[in-house]
XYZ file of C-alpha atoms in Angstrom:
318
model
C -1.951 -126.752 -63.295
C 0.165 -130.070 -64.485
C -1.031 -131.884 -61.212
C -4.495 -130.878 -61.441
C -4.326 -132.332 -64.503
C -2.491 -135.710 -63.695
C -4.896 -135.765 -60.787
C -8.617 -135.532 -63.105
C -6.630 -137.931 -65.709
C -6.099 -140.317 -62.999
C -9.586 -140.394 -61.171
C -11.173 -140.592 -65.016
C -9.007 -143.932 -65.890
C -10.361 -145.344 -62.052
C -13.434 -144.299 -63.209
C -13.207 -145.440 -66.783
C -11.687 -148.655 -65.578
C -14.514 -150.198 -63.208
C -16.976 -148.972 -65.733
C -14.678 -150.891 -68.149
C -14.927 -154.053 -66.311
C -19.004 -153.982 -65.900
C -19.409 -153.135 -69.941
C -19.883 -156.248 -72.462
C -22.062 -158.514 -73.881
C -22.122 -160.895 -70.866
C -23.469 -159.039 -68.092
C -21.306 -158.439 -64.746
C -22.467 -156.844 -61.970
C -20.695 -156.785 -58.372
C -22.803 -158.833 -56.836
C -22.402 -161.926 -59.482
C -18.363 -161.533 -58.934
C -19.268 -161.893 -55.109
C -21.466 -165.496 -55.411
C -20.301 -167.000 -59.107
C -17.034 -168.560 -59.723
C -18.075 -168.008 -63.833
C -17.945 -164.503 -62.812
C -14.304 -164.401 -61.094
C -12.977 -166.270 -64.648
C -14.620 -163.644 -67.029
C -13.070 -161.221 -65.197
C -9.503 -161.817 -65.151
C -9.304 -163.765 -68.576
C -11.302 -160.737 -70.042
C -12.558 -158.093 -68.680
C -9.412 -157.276 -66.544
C -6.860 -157.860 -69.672
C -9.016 -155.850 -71.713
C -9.207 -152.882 -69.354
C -5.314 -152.968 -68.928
C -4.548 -153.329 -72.157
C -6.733 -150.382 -73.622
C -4.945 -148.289 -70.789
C -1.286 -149.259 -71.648
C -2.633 -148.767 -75.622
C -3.651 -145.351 -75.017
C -0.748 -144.289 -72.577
C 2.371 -145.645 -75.079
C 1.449 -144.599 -78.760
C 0.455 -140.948 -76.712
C 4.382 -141.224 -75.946
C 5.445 -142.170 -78.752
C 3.524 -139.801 -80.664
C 5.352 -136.885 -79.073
C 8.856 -138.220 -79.435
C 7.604 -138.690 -82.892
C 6.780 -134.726 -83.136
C 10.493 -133.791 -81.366
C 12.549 -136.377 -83.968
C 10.736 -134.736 -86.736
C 10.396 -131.402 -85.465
C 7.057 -131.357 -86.724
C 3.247 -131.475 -84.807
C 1.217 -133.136 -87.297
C 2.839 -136.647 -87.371
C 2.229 -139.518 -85.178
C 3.644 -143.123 -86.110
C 0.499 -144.463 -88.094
C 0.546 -141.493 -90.352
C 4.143 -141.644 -90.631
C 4.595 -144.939 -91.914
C 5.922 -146.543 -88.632
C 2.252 -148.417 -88.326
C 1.970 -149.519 -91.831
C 5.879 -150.732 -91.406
C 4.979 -153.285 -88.927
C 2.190 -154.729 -90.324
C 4.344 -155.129 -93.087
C 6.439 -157.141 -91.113
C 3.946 -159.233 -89.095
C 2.813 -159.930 -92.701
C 6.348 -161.493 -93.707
C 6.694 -162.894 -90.385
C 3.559 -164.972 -91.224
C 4.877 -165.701 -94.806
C 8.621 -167.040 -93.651
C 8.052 -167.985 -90.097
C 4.445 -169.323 -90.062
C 5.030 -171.604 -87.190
C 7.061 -168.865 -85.107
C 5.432 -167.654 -82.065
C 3.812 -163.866 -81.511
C 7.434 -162.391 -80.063
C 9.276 -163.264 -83.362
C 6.458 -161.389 -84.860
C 7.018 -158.584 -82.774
C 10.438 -158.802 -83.413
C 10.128 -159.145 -86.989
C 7.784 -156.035 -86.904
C 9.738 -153.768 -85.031
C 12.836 -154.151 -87.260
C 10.868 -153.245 -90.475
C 9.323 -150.109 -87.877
C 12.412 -149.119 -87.382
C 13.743 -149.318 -90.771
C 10.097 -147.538 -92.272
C 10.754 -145.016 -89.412
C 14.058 -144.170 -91.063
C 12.734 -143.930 -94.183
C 10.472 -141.632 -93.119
C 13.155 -139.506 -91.583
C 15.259 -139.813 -94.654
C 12.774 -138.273 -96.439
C 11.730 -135.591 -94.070
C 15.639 -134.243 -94.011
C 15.231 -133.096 -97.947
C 11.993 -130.983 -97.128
C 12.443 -127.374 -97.082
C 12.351 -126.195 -93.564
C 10.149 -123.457 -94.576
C 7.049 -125.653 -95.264
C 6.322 -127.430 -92.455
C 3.210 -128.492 -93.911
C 5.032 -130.856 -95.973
C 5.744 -133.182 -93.538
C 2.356 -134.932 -92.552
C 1.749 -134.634 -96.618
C 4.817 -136.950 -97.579
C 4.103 -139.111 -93.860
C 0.610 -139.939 -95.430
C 2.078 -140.696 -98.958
C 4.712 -142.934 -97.412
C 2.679 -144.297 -94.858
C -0.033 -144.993 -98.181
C 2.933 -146.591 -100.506
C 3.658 -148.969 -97.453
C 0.349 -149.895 -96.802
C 0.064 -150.620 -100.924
C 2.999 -152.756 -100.706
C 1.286 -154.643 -97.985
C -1.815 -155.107 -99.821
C -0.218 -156.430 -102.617
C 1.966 -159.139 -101.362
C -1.140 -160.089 -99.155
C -3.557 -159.861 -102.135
C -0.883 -162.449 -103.710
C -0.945 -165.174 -101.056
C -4.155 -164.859 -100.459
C -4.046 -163.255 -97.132
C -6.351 -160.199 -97.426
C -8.666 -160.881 -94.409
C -5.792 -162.140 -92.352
C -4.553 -158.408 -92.472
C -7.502 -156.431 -92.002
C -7.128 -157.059 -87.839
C -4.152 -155.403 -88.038
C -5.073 -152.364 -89.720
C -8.443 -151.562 -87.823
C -7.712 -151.479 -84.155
C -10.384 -153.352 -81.840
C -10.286 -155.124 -78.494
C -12.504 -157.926 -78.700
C -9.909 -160.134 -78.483
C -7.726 -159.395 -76.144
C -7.882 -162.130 -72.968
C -5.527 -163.087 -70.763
C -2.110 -164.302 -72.391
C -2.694 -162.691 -75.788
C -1.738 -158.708 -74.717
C 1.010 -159.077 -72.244
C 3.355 -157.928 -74.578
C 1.746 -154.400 -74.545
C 3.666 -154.007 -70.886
C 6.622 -153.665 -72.872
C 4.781 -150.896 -74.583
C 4.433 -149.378 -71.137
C 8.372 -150.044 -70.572
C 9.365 -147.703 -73.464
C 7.002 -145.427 -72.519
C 8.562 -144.997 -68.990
C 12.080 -145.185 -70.078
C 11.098 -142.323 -72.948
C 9.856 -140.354 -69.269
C 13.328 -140.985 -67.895
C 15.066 -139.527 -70.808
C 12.752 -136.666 -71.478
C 15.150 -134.048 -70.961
C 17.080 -135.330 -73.589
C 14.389 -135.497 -75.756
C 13.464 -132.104 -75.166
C 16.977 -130.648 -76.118
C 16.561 -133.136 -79.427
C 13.916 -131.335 -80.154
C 16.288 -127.681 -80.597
C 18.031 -128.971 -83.660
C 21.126 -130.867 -84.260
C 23.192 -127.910 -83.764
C 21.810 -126.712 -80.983
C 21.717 -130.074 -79.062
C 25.336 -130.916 -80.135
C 26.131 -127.389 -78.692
C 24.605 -128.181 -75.532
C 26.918 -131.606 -75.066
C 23.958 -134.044 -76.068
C 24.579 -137.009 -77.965
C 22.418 -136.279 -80.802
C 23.239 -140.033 -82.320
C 22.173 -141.411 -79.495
C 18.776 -139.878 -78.243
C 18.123 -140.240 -81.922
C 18.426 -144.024 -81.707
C 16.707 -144.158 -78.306
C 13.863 -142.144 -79.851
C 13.672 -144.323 -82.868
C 13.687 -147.498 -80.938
C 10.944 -146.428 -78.545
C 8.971 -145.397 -81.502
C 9.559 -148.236 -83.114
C 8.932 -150.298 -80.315
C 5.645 -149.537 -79.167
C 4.541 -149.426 -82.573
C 5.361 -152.959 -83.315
C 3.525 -154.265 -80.327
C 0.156 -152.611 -80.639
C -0.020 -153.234 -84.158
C 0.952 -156.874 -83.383
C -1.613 -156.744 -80.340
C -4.558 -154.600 -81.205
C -3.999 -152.945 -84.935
C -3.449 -149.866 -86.200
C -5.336 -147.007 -83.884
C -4.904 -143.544 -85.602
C -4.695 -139.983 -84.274
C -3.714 -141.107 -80.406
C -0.139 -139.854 -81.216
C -1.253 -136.427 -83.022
C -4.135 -135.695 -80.813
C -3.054 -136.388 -77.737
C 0.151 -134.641 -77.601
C -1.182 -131.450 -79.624
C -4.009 -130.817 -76.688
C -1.028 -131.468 -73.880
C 0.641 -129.087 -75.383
C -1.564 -125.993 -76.106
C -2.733 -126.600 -72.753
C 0.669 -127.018 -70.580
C 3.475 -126.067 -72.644
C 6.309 -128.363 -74.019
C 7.980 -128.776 -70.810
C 8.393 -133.282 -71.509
C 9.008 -133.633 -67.844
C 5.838 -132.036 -66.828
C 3.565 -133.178 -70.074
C 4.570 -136.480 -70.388
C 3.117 -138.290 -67.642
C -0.564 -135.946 -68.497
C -0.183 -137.253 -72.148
C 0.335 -140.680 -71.444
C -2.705 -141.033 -69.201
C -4.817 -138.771 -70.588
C -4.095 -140.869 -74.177
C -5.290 -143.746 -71.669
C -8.638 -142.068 -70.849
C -9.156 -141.430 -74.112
C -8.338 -144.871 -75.711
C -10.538 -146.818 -72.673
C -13.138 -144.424 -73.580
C -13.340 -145.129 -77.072
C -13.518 -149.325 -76.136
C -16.539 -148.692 -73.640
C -18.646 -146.285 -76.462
C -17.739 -149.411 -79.104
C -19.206 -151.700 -76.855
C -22.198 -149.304 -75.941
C -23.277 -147.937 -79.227
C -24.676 -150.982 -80.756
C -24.831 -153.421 -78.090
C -24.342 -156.316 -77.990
C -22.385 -155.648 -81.255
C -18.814 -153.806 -81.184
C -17.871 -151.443 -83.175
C -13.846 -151.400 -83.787
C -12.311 -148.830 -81.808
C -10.345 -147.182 -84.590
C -13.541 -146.402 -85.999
C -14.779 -144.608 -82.831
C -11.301 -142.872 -82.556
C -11.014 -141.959 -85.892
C -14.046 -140.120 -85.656
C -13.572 -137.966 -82.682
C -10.282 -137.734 -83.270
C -11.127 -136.236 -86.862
C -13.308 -133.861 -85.006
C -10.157 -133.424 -82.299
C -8.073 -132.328 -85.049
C -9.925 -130.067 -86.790
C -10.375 -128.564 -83.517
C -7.335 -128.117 -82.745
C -6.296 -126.842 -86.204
C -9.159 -124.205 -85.894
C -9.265 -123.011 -82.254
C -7.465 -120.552 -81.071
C -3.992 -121.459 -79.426
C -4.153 -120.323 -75.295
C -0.994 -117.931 -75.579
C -1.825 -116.192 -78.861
């Protein structure tokens, strides 16, 4: 069942990902890339970037959304609703206020430090729930992640930056091009060393008791969690904005479908988040051509209608 599933997630991002490359404003067909040179250039300082970088989008914050659900113990979190989103934005936004001159990797930088540190917050806060109300957890992720984003606002609001921040906290595509999203392949990085350790994470996700019991370094796959998390939320956010519900969707649907076995699920989770999230930049392009519509729009909408599915339906082993 896991490699039937790896196997229809990889023919749909093949599929997905010439379809991709054919999809945009300027028209593209085969033939053209064959006979004009115009056509060769829009497709590798476009098309191609685009394509890859919706993929390693979709594949990384899936990831990172389900080491986000083992730290916290908890399925209804993902990093944007946690605060880990809004935290690098936050940072991006002093990077721009004390390092205006500084190029995009001191941004990053800059961003995933203040991820890291919102991420701990989070956690922090998390620890003094009672375990008994589980439901607590996405509550106080959303009021956090809402203070931070305030916080933001303000201090943008002061300097006048207002605008300037809105691309960070609606995802879109439109412009990624060649040498403005090769940073996301460090996304893809932490995604694959998060695959490596995935046994790990899965005895994290027992408890510290249990885990320290079983000879694991808790402090350590903590950290390794955290900076993974942390990690691949600073660079999309830095690269193409906040895109919600990838991280609680994704995993959630993985999981009623093929247990919480990490080494099996993980690789299905982060492709099928890149199916999704390619998806979602081909219907923006598509549903009021030759306009786009920002792909955390799209996303947020079926992912709204993901959740509520999945909050509704009935589990597969009940």
């Amino acid at each position: 069942m896991p490699r039937l599933w790896l196997l229809i997630c990889l023919c749909l991002i093949l599929l997905l990902s010439v379809l991709s490359i054919f999809v945009g404003v300027i028209d593209l067909t085969p033939m053209a890339l064959l006979r004009d040179p115009e056509a060769l250039q829009l497709l590798a300082v476009s098309r191609l970037p685009r394509t890859a970088a919706a993929v390693l989008t979709g594949c990384s914050m899936a990831v990172s959304g389900q080491i986000m659900q083992i730290l916290v113990r908890n399925k209804f979190v993902e990093p944007i609703s946690a605060g880990t989103g809004q935290a690098a934005a936050l940072g991006i936004l002093l990077s721009v206020l004390l390092f205006p001159a500084a190029g995009l990797a001191v941004k990053m930088s800059l961003a995933a430090v203040t991820a890291l540190l919102g991420t701990l917050g989070f956690l922090a806060l998390v620890q003094r729930l009672p375990p008994t109300e589980p439901l607590l957890v996405p509550l106080v992720g959303l009021v956090y992640g809402g203070i931070l984003g305030a916080v933001m606002v303000f201090i943008a609001y002061q300097v006048d930056l207002i605008q300037y921040i809105d691309v960070w906290m609606l995802g879109e595509f439109s412009g990624v091009m060649r040498g403005r999203y090769e940073l996301l392949w460090l996304a893809g990085i932490a995604a694959f060393v998060s695959y490596l350790i995935a046994d790990q994470f899965a005895i994290l996700g027992l408890g510290r008791d249990m885990s320290l019991s079983l000879g694991l370094n808790h402090r350590q796959v903590m950290a390794m969690g955290l900076l993974c998390v942390s990690v691949v939320s600073a660079l999309t956010v830095v690269t193409v904005g906040m895109l919600p519900f990838i991280g609680l969707i994704i995993p959630n649907l993985i999981s009623r479908q093929l247990g919480d076995n990490l080494r099996v699920t993980l690789p299905v989770t982060a492709l099928l988040g890149g199916v999704f999230v390619l998806g979602c930049d081909i219907l923006a392009r598509v549903v009021r051509h030759p306009y786009e519509v920002p792909v955390g729009t799209i996303f947020g909408v079926l992912g709204t209608l993901a959740f509520l599915w999945l909050i509704y339906a009935r589990p597969r082993n009940a």
